[in-house]
Amino acid sequence: MTSRAVVVDRPGSHRLVTRPRPDPGPGEALVEVAAAGICMSDREVYDGHRDAAFVRYPVVPGHEWSGTVVAVGGGVDPALVGRRTVAEGFRACGVCERCRCGETSLCTGGYAETGFTEPGAFADHVAVPARLLHPLRDDADLRAAALLEPSAVIAAAMRAGRARPGERIAVVGAGTLGLLAVQLLAAVSPAELAVVDPRGARGRLALGFGASAALSPAEAESANGSFDLVVETAGAPTTAASSCLLARRGGRVVLTGMFTAGAVGIDPVHLSLSQLEVRSVFGASSAAWVEAVRAFGAGLLDPGPLITHEFPLERFGEAVALVGGGDPGTGKVLLLP
């Protein structure tokens, strides 16, 4: 049997290769990919803008995905074969102090992640350590499940931010992360759930996902100092600083966006005088993955409506060009092997 994969040999250069279907090694599971999402991190890999410490060329990208287990290696429960599943991206060592504390996203054993340093899911099949699998219900929608990786990031942000019922909460950014945050935060029953985004269409979409208000950045300035919790998801140059201004004194801010050099810094005077608690999130721990998968299985999370485009592997070039292209009608873009 054969298996196809999109290989990015170097920035700006990719090819679709066909090769023998991989065999899972000891402790591994081989998954037939049903759907794989393309995010800005994948675009950065393709364009060559990702930090060299966090990518290894040539690479098969794809860290947001879902599929069905078709084979397992030695030492893996054969009952997994046939199960619908997703899997954690970080290949944490499991033995360092951070891992043993349950903080697998802070593993000190060295960075390794599916789709960046290890072969990813822009392919017919992907092999991953079976310990990273999170099996889904037998009737799970695998298209929607491909978005459980960004959902786990938001679950990690909620754990860090300790969202509570009755609080005033703001989400900065109405992209994929922001809209997933709205869904999960709405389930906490906040007194107010405002979304801040300059794109009116994205704000209106957030209202349909459970937000109580959609504000432009200019409108949000009048609400500065009002929110118990602010979850930043945009990663825009000014949003870390503006998110801190939105929080009330003693409030909490969680940064999930991937910022680039030159972003506006947080005012240390404001931070000190307001006694803010500021946390950041990069990826998701195993515990956050469990929470995202549970919310998906319980129907509290439905990422499906975020999907706007689907492409076969052969059209990867078209698909990746859409991501970050600025079209307000572009939501989540999937590859369907």
mmCIF file of C-alpha atoms in Angstrom:
data_model
loop_
_atom_site.group_PDB
_atom_site.id
_atom_site.type_symbol
_atom_site.label_atom_id
_atom_site.label_comp_id
_atom_site.label_asym_id
_atom_site.label_seq_id
_atom_site.Cartn_x
_atom_site.Cartn_y
_atom_site.Cartn_z
ATOM 1 C CA MET A 1 0.000 0.000 0.000
ATOM 2 C CA THR A 2 1.102 3.560 -0.666
ATOM 3 C CA SER A 3 0.639 6.873 1.106
ATOM 4 C CA ARG A 4 0.918 10.431 -0.163
ATOM 5 C CA ALA A 5 2.362 13.401 1.720
ATOM 6 C CA VAL A 6 3.011 17.107 1.141
ATOM 7 C CA VAL A 7 6.708 17.756 1.754
ATOM 8 C CA VAL A 8 8.029 21.294 2.250
ATOM 9 C CA ASP A 9 11.677 20.891 1.304
ATOM 10 C CA ARG A 10 12.554 24.488 2.080
ATOM 11 C CA PRO A 11 10.654 27.770 2.378
ATOM 12 C CA GLY A 12 8.440 28.326 -0.651
ATOM 13 C CA SER A 13 9.042 24.879 -2.153
ATOM 14 C CA HIS A 14 6.742 21.889 -1.775
ATOM 15 C CA ARG A 15 5.972 18.651 -3.576
ATOM 16 C CA LEU A 16 3.425 15.857 -3.277
ATOM 17 C CA VAL A 17 5.209 12.548 -2.864
ATOM 18 C CA THR A 18 3.919 8.976 -2.991
ATOM 19 C CA ARG A 19 5.747 6.336 -1.009
ATOM 20 C CA PRO A 20 5.066 3.051 0.798
ATOM 21 C CA ARG A 21 2.600 3.341 3.633
ATOM 22 C CA PRO A 22 4.615 3.724 6.852
ATOM 23 C CA ASP A 23 4.572 1.004 9.455
ATOM 24 C CA PRO A 24 4.065 2.057 13.073
ATOM 25 C CA GLY A 25 7.085 1.404 15.249
ATOM 26 C CA PRO A 26 7.064 0.161 18.828
ATOM 27 C CA GLY A 27 4.721 2.290 20.919
ATOM 28 C CA GLU A 28 3.277 4.005 17.828
ATOM 29 C CA ALA A 29 -0.108 4.150 16.134
ATOM 30 C CA LEU A 30 -0.640 4.722 12.425
ATOM 31 C CA VAL A 31 -3.617 6.975 11.716
ATOM 32 C CA GLU A 32 -5.392 7.428 8.404
ATOM 33 C CA VAL A 33 -5.914 11.192 8.227
ATOM 34 C CA ALA A 34 -9.499 12.348 7.698
ATOM 35 C CA ALA A 35 -8.911 16.110 7.830
ATOM 36 C CA ALA A 36 -6.051 18.476 8.624
ATOM 37 C CA GLY A 37 -6.353 22.193 9.321
ATOM 38 C CA ILE A 38 -3.951 24.831 8.038
ATOM 39 C CA CYS A 39 -3.109 27.623 10.457
ATOM 40 C CA MET A 40 -0.775 30.617 10.411
ATOM 41 C CA SER A 41 2.015 28.521 11.915
ATOM 42 C CA ASP A 42 1.882 26.296 8.834
ATOM 43 C CA ARG A 43 1.970 29.377 6.621
ATOM 44 C CA GLU A 44 5.032 30.553 8.548
ATOM 45 C CA VAL A 45 6.714 27.192 7.939
ATOM 46 C CA TYR A 46 5.948 27.450 4.228
ATOM 47 C CA ASP A 47 7.136 31.059 3.983
ATOM 48 C CA GLY A 48 10.241 30.463 6.113
ATOM 49 C CA HIS A 49 9.169 32.832 8.889
ATOM 50 C CA ARG A 50 9.077 30.334 11.746
ATOM 51 C CA ASP A 51 11.947 30.485 14.252
ATOM 52 C CA ALA A 52 14.607 28.021 13.147
ATOM 53 C CA ALA A 53 14.519 26.359 16.572
ATOM 54 C CA PHE A 54 10.907 25.320 15.971
ATOM 55 C CA VAL A 55 11.031 23.731 12.509
ATOM 56 C CA ARG A 56 13.177 21.165 10.736
ATOM 57 C CA TYR A 57 13.246 21.047 6.921
ATOM 58 C CA PRO A 58 12.348 19.039 4.941
ATOM 59 C CA VAL A 59 9.072 18.574 6.802
ATOM 60 C CA VAL A 60 5.569 17.241 6.259
ATOM 61 C CA PRO A 61 3.478 19.946 7.989
ATOM 62 C CA GLY A 62 0.143 19.404 9.694
ATOM 63 C CA HIS A 63 -0.424 19.640 13.464
ATOM 64 C CA GLU A 64 -4.223 20.164 13.522
ATOM 65 C CA TRP A 65 -5.819 16.916 12.407
ATOM 66 C CA SER A 66 -8.112 13.975 13.032
ATOM 67 C CA GLY A 67 -8.381 10.458 11.679
ATOM 68 C CA THR A 68 -8.859 6.765 12.324
ATOM 69 C CA VAL A 69 -6.276 4.332 13.715
ATOM 70 C CA VAL A 70 -5.470 1.702 11.076
ATOM 71 C CA ALA A 71 -2.476 -0.082 12.644
ATOM 72 C CA VAL A 72 -0.464 -0.174 15.862
ATOM 73 C CA GLY A 73 3.105 -1.096 16.701
ATOM 74 C CA GLY A 74 4.481 -3.348 19.384
ATOM 75 C CA GLY A 75 3.308 -2.672 22.913
ATOM 76 C CA VAL A 76 0.170 -0.782 21.826
ATOM 77 C CA ASP A 77 -3.354 -1.970 22.617
ATOM 78 C CA PRO A 78 -4.735 -3.472 19.366
ATOM 79 C CA ALA A 79 -8.227 -2.348 20.436
ATOM 80 C CA LEU A 80 -7.234 1.124 19.221
ATOM 81 C CA VAL A 81 -7.459 -0.033 15.607
ATOM 82 C CA GLY A 82 -10.637 1.389 14.098
ATOM 83 C CA ARG A 83 -10.985 4.173 16.692
ATOM 84 C CA ARG A 84 -11.542 7.760 15.603
ATOM 85 C CA THR A 85 -8.936 9.937 17.233
ATOM 86 C CA VAL A 86 -6.933 13.118 17.557
ATOM 87 C CA ALA A 87 -3.458 13.413 19.057
ATOM 88 C CA GLU A 88 -1.346 15.891 20.963
ATOM 89 C CA GLY A 89 1.281 17.627 18.882
ATOM 90 C CA PHE A 90 4.021 18.114 21.462
ATOM 91 C CA ARG A 91 6.054 14.941 21.844
ATOM 92 C CA ALA A 92 6.862 15.555 25.490
ATOM 93 C CA CYS A 93 9.444 13.289 27.113
ATOM 94 C CA GLY A 94 7.146 12.297 29.984
ATOM 95 C CA VAL A 95 9.984 12.013 32.498
ATOM 96 C CA CYS A 96 11.298 15.534 33.171
ATOM 97 C CA GLU A 97 10.111 17.512 36.194
ATOM 98 C CA ARG A 98 7.630 19.589 34.181
ATOM 99 C CA CYS A 99 6.109 16.524 32.532
ATOM 100 C CA ARG A 100 5.834 14.706 35.853
ATOM 101 C CA CYS A 101 3.959 17.730 37.216
ATOM 102 C CA GLY A 102 1.486 17.381 34.325
ATOM 103 C CA GLU A 103 2.789 20.451 32.494
ATOM 104 C CA THR A 104 3.707 18.599 29.309
ATOM 105 C CA SER A 105 3.700 21.772 27.203
ATOM 106 C CA LEU A 106 6.675 22.954 29.307
ATOM 107 C CA CYS A 107 8.720 19.788 28.713
ATOM 108 C CA THR A 108 12.440 20.412 29.214
ATOM 109 C CA GLY A 109 13.464 17.333 27.257
ATOM 110 C CA GLY A 110 13.830 19.255 24.000
ATOM 111 C CA TYR A 111 11.299 20.555 21.494
ATOM 112 C CA ALA A 112 9.662 18.019 19.199
ATOM 113 C CA GLU A 113 6.240 18.536 17.596
ATOM 114 C CA THR A 114 4.257 16.750 14.928
ATOM 115 C CA GLY A 115 4.186 18.823 11.751
ATOM 116 C CA PHE A 116 7.210 20.948 12.647
ATOM 117 C CA THR A 117 10.102 18.700 13.608
ATOM 118 C CA GLU A 118 8.323 15.362 13.029
ATOM 119 C CA PRO A 119 6.233 14.250 10.016
ATOM 120 C CA GLY A 120 2.752 15.743 10.207
ATOM 121 C CA ALA A 121 -0.724 15.168 8.863
ATOM 122 C CA PHE A 122 -0.715 16.847 5.443
ATOM 123 C CA ALA A 123 -0.647 13.265 4.273
ATOM 124 C CA ASP A 124 -2.768 10.160 3.876
ATOM 125 C CA HIS A 125 -1.268 8.693 7.051
ATOM 126 C CA VAL A 126 0.603 9.935 10.108
ATOM 127 C CA ALA A 127 2.441 7.862 12.717
ATOM 128 C CA VAL A 128 2.464 9.176 16.289
ATOM 129 C CA PRO A 129 3.281 7.825 19.746
ATOM 130 C CA ALA A 130 0.122 6.043 20.864
ATOM 131 C CA ARG A 131 0.380 7.662 24.307
ATOM 132 C CA LEU A 132 -0.517 10.987 22.669
ATOM 133 C CA LEU A 133 -3.830 9.769 21.229
ATOM 134 C CA HIS A 134 -7.182 11.043 22.500
ATOM 135 C CA PRO A 135 -9.825 8.646 21.162
ATOM 136 C CA LEU A 136 -13.166 10.170 20.173
ATOM 137 C CA ARG A 137 -16.728 8.904 20.181
ATOM 138 C CA ASP A 138 -17.595 6.470 17.423
ATOM 139 C CA ASP A 139 -19.927 9.034 15.821
ATOM 140 C CA ALA A 140 -17.521 11.990 16.087
ATOM 141 C CA ASP A 141 -17.459 14.454 13.168
ATOM 142 C CA LEU A 142 -13.853 14.134 12.026
ATOM 143 C CA ARG A 143 -13.958 17.346 9.969
ATOM 144 C CA ALA A 144 -14.826 19.339 13.071
ATOM 145 C CA ALA A 145 -12.446 17.286 15.211
ATOM 146 C CA ALA A 146 -9.505 18.544 13.146
ATOM 147 C CA LEU A 147 -9.900 21.794 15.107
ATOM 148 C CA LEU A 148 -9.410 20.167 18.496
ATOM 149 C CA GLU A 149 -5.744 21.206 18.524
ATOM 150 C CA PRO A 150 -6.542 24.958 18.633
ATOM 151 C CA SER A 151 -9.428 24.103 20.967
ATOM 152 C CA ALA A 152 -6.925 22.536 23.358
ATOM 153 C CA VAL A 153 -4.907 25.768 23.273
ATOM 154 C CA ILE A 154 -8.023 27.653 24.370
ATOM 155 C CA ALA A 155 -8.688 25.047 27.057
ATOM 156 C CA ALA A 156 -5.150 25.714 28.290
ATOM 157 C CA ALA A 157 -5.891 29.452 28.331
ATOM 158 C CA MET A 158 -9.063 28.865 30.355
ATOM 159 C CA ARG A 159 -7.129 26.784 32.859
ATOM 160 C CA ALA A 160 -4.546 29.550 33.153
ATOM 161 C CA GLY A 161 -7.191 32.277 33.398
ATOM 162 C CA ARG A 162 -9.516 30.419 35.778
ATOM 163 C CA ALA A 163 -12.720 31.611 34.115
ATOM 164 C CA ARG A 164 -15.610 31.713 36.582
ATOM 165 C CA PRO A 165 -19.403 32.034 36.249
ATOM 166 C CA GLY A 166 -20.722 35.572 36.515
ATOM 167 C CA GLU A 167 -17.504 37.300 35.469
ATOM 168 C CA ARG A 168 -17.054 39.919 32.780
ATOM 169 C CA ILE A 169 -14.845 38.355 30.105
ATOM 170 C CA ALA A 170 -13.357 39.770 26.912
ATOM 171 C CA VAL A 171 -11.860 37.874 23.979
ATOM 172 C CA VAL A 172 -9.483 39.892 21.809
ATOM 173 C CA GLY A 173 -9.541 38.591 18.253
ATOM 174 C CA ALA A 174 -12.255 36.706 16.358
ATOM 175 C CA GLY A 175 -10.149 34.349 14.296
ATOM 176 C CA THR A 176 -10.198 30.597 14.824
ATOM 177 C CA LEU A 177 -8.788 30.780 18.358
ATOM 178 C CA GLY A 178 -11.074 33.650 19.296
ATOM 179 C CA LEU A 179 -14.264 31.972 18.086
ATOM 180 C CA LEU A 180 -13.334 28.727 19.804
ATOM 181 C CA ALA A 181 -12.700 30.749 22.964
ATOM 182 C CA VAL A 182 -16.175 32.258 22.708
ATOM 183 C CA GLN A 183 -17.758 28.811 22.534
ATOM 184 C CA LEU A 184 -15.856 27.427 25.502
ATOM 185 C CA LEU A 185 -16.163 30.572 27.625
ATOM 186 C CA ALA A 186 -19.906 30.846 26.955
ATOM 187 C CA ALA A 187 -20.278 27.456 28.654
ATOM 188 C CA VAL A 188 -18.920 29.028 31.875
ATOM 189 C CA SER A 189 -21.973 31.377 32.046
ATOM 190 C CA PRO A 190 -20.188 34.736 32.238
ATOM 191 C CA ALA A 191 -22.163 37.873 33.039
ATOM 192 C CA GLU A 192 -20.700 39.450 29.900
ATOM 193 C CA LEU A 193 -18.696 37.973 27.032
ATOM 194 C CA ALA A 194 -17.391 40.667 24.695
ATOM 195 C CA VAL A 195 -15.326 40.100 21.556
ATOM 196 C CA VAL A 196 -12.961 42.744 20.212
ATOM 197 C CA ASP A 197 -12.088 42.617 16.501
ATOM 198 C CA PRO A 198 -11.834 45.274 13.770
ATOM 199 C CA ARG A 199 -13.705 43.017 11.315
ATOM 200 C CA GLY A 200 -17.443 43.499 11.684
ATOM 201 C CA ALA A 201 -18.285 40.223 9.972
ATOM 202 C CA ARG A 202 -16.132 38.268 12.417
ATOM 203 C CA GLY A 203 -17.727 40.075 15.331
ATOM 204 C CA ARG A 204 -21.188 39.160 14.100
ATOM 205 C CA LEU A 205 -20.092 35.553 13.793
ATOM 206 C CA ALA A 206 -18.912 35.675 17.401
ATOM 207 C CA LEU A 207 -22.371 36.807 18.493
ATOM 208 C CA GLY A 208 -23.792 33.674 16.927
ATOM 209 C CA PHE A 209 -21.278 31.600 18.879
ATOM 210 C CA GLY A 210 -22.380 32.981 22.244
ATOM 211 C CA ALA A 211 -20.763 36.409 22.666
ATOM 212 C CA SER A 212 -22.941 39.084 24.240
ATOM 213 C CA ALA A 213 -21.204 42.012 22.518
ATOM 214 C CA ALA A 214 -18.951 42.601 19.511
ATOM 215 C CA LEU A 215 -16.713 45.668 19.734
ATOM 216 C CA SER A 216 -14.259 47.329 17.399
ATOM 217 C CA PRO A 217 -10.895 48.228 18.982
ATOM 218 C CA ALA A 218 -11.992 51.874 19.141
ATOM 219 C CA GLU A 219 -15.252 50.950 20.880
ATOM 220 C CA ALA A 220 -13.380 48.699 23.286
ATOM 221 C CA GLU A 221 -11.305 51.612 24.584
ATOM 222 C CA SER A 222 -14.350 52.912 26.435
ATOM 223 C CA ALA A 223 -14.493 49.580 28.279
ATOM 224 C CA ASN A 224 -10.878 49.687 29.458
ATOM 225 C CA GLY A 225 -10.520 48.550 33.057
ATOM 226 C CA SER A 226 -13.811 46.632 33.005
ATOM 227 C CA PHE A 227 -13.055 42.938 32.579
ATOM 228 C CA ASP A 228 -12.199 40.266 35.131
ATOM 229 C CA LEU A 229 -10.572 38.098 32.484
ATOM 230 C CA VAL A 230 -9.182 38.973 29.054
ATOM 231 C CA VAL A 231 -8.180 36.206 26.645
ATOM 232 C CA GLU A 232 -5.970 37.525 23.833
ATOM 233 C CA THR A 233 -6.023 35.376 20.668
ATOM 234 C CA ALA A 234 -4.981 37.666 17.817
ATOM 235 C CA GLY A 235 -1.205 37.957 18.119
ATOM 236 C CA ALA A 236 -1.354 41.393 16.461
ATOM 237 C CA PRO A 237 1.376 43.940 17.268
ATOM 238 C CA THR A 238 -0.788 45.941 19.698
ATOM 239 C CA THR A 239 -3.084 43.327 21.244
ATOM 240 C CA ALA A 240 -0.928 42.249 24.204
ATOM 241 C CA ALA A 241 -0.789 45.849 25.424
ATOM 242 C CA SER A 242 -4.440 46.626 24.680
ATOM 243 C CA SER A 243 -5.600 43.427 26.401
ATOM 244 C CA CYS A 244 -3.925 44.535 29.622
ATOM 245 C CA LEU A 245 -5.725 47.878 29.415
ATOM 246 C CA LEU A 246 -9.080 46.086 29.134
ATOM 247 C CA ALA A 247 -8.567 44.203 32.413
ATOM 248 C CA ARG A 248 -9.802 45.645 35.681
ATOM 249 C CA ARG A 249 -7.422 46.231 38.570
ATOM 250 C CA GLY A 250 -6.462 42.833 39.911
ATOM 251 C CA GLY A 251 -7.766 41.203 36.730
ATOM 252 C CA ARG A 252 -6.309 38.372 34.701
ATOM 253 C CA VAL A 253 -4.929 38.383 31.158
ATOM 254 C CA VAL A 254 -3.992 35.304 29.132
ATOM 255 C CA LEU A 255 -1.995 35.717 25.914
ATOM 256 C CA THR A 256 -2.435 32.952 23.331
ATOM 257 C CA GLY A 257 -1.515 34.772 20.100
ATOM 258 C CA MET A 258 1.857 34.167 18.470
ATOM 259 C CA PHE A 259 3.581 37.538 18.512
ATOM 260 C CA THR A 260 6.421 38.579 16.252
ATOM 261 C CA ALA A 261 9.365 40.902 16.830
ATOM 262 C CA GLY A 262 8.298 44.529 17.092
ATOM 263 C CA ALA A 263 5.047 43.947 18.981
ATOM 264 C CA VAL A 264 4.086 46.760 21.359
ATOM 265 C CA GLY A 265 5.252 45.945 24.882
ATOM 266 C CA ILE A 266 3.077 45.881 27.981
ATOM 267 C CA ASP A 267 3.430 49.043 30.070
ATOM 268 C CA PRO A 268 5.200 47.905 33.272
ATOM 269 C CA VAL A 269 3.838 50.883 35.221
ATOM 270 C CA HIS A 270 0.250 49.957 34.341
ATOM 271 C CA LEU A 271 1.003 46.303 35.075
ATOM 272 C CA SER A 272 2.372 47.141 38.520
ATOM 273 C CA LEU A 273 -0.237 49.692 39.576
ATOM 274 C CA SER A 274 -3.135 47.554 38.326
ATOM 275 C CA GLN A 275 -1.763 44.395 39.981
ATOM 276 C CA LEU A 276 -2.599 42.347 36.909
ATOM 277 C CA GLU A 277 -1.956 38.640 36.582
ATOM 278 C CA VAL A 278 -0.601 37.967 33.075
ATOM 279 C CA ARG A 279 -0.110 34.452 31.725
ATOM 280 C CA SER A 280 0.909 33.160 28.311
ATOM 281 C CA VAL A 281 0.046 29.927 26.529
ATOM 282 C CA PHE A 282 2.102 28.077 23.922
ATOM 283 C CA GLY A 283 0.477 24.839 22.848
ATOM 284 C CA ALA A 284 -1.501 22.741 25.309
ATOM 285 C CA SER A 285 -0.797 20.282 28.086
ATOM 286 C CA SER A 286 -2.286 16.796 28.157
ATOM 287 C CA ALA A 287 -4.818 18.008 30.732
ATOM 288 C CA ALA A 288 -6.000 20.784 28.411
ATOM 289 C CA TRP A 289 -6.384 18.272 25.583
ATOM 290 C CA VAL A 290 -8.576 16.107 27.803
ATOM 291 C CA GLU A 291 -10.824 19.082 28.568
ATOM 292 C CA ALA A 292 -11.158 20.073 24.905
ATOM 293 C CA VAL A 293 -12.012 16.523 23.827
ATOM 294 C CA ARG A 294 -14.574 16.211 26.628
ATOM 295 C CA ALA A 295 -16.209 19.512 25.674
ATOM 296 C CA PHE A 296 -16.374 18.358 22.047
ATOM 297 C CA GLY A 297 -17.912 15.032 23.005
ATOM 298 C CA ALA A 298 -20.473 16.737 25.258
ATOM 299 C CA GLY A 299 -21.575 19.130 22.523
ATOM 300 C CA LEU A 300 -20.278 22.235 24.308
ATOM 301 C CA LEU A 301 -17.815 22.814 21.488
ATOM 302 C CA ASP A 302 -18.714 22.716 17.789
ATOM 303 C CA PRO A 303 -15.817 23.875 15.594
ATOM 304 C CA GLY A 304 -17.523 22.802 12.360
ATOM 305 C CA PRO A 305 -19.052 26.206 11.484
ATOM 306 C CA LEU A 306 -15.565 27.760 11.443
ATOM 307 C CA ILE A 307 -14.609 25.703 8.366
ATOM 308 C CA THR A 308 -14.975 27.677 5.125
ATOM 309 C CA HIS A 309 -12.684 25.919 2.630
ATOM 310 C CA GLU A 310 -11.671 22.332 1.876
ATOM 311 C CA PHE A 311 -8.962 21.161 -0.544
ATOM 312 C CA PRO A 312 -7.376 17.861 -1.560
ATOM 313 C CA LEU A 313 -3.668 17.361 -0.933
ATOM 314 C CA GLU A 314 -2.949 18.126 -4.595
ATOM 315 C CA ARG A 315 -4.101 21.721 -4.075
ATOM 316 C CA PHE A 316 -1.988 22.471 -1.025
ATOM 317 C CA GLY A 317 -0.462 25.521 -2.720
ATOM 318 C CA GLU A 318 -3.882 27.130 -3.191
ATOM 319 C CA ALA A 319 -4.951 26.214 0.309
ATOM 320 C CA VAL A 320 -1.937 27.638 2.124
ATOM 321 C CA ALA A 321 -2.159 30.869 0.084
ATOM 322 C CA LEU A 322 -5.625 31.505 1.526
ATOM 323 C CA VAL A 323 -4.387 31.391 5.116
ATOM 324 C CA GLY A 324 -3.360 34.849 6.234
ATOM 325 C CA GLY A 325 -4.340 36.256 2.851
ATOM 326 C CA GLY A 326 -6.615 38.881 4.379
ATOM 327 C CA ASP A 327 -9.911 37.714 2.903
ATOM 328 C CA PRO A 328 -12.529 38.216 5.658
ATOM 329 C CA GLY A 329 -14.506 35.328 4.185
ATOM 330 C CA THR A 330 -11.721 32.857 4.911
ATOM 331 C CA GLY A 331 -12.129 30.905 8.128
ATOM 332 C CA LYS A 332 -10.532 27.549 8.793
ATOM 333 C CA VAL A 333 -9.019 25.900 5.717
ATOM 334 C CA LEU A 334 -8.864 22.096 5.676
ATOM 335 C CA LEU A 335 -6.934 19.574 3.637
ATOM 336 C CA LEU A 336 -8.909 16.376 3.028
ATOM 337 C CA PRO A 337 -6.572 13.540 1.955
#
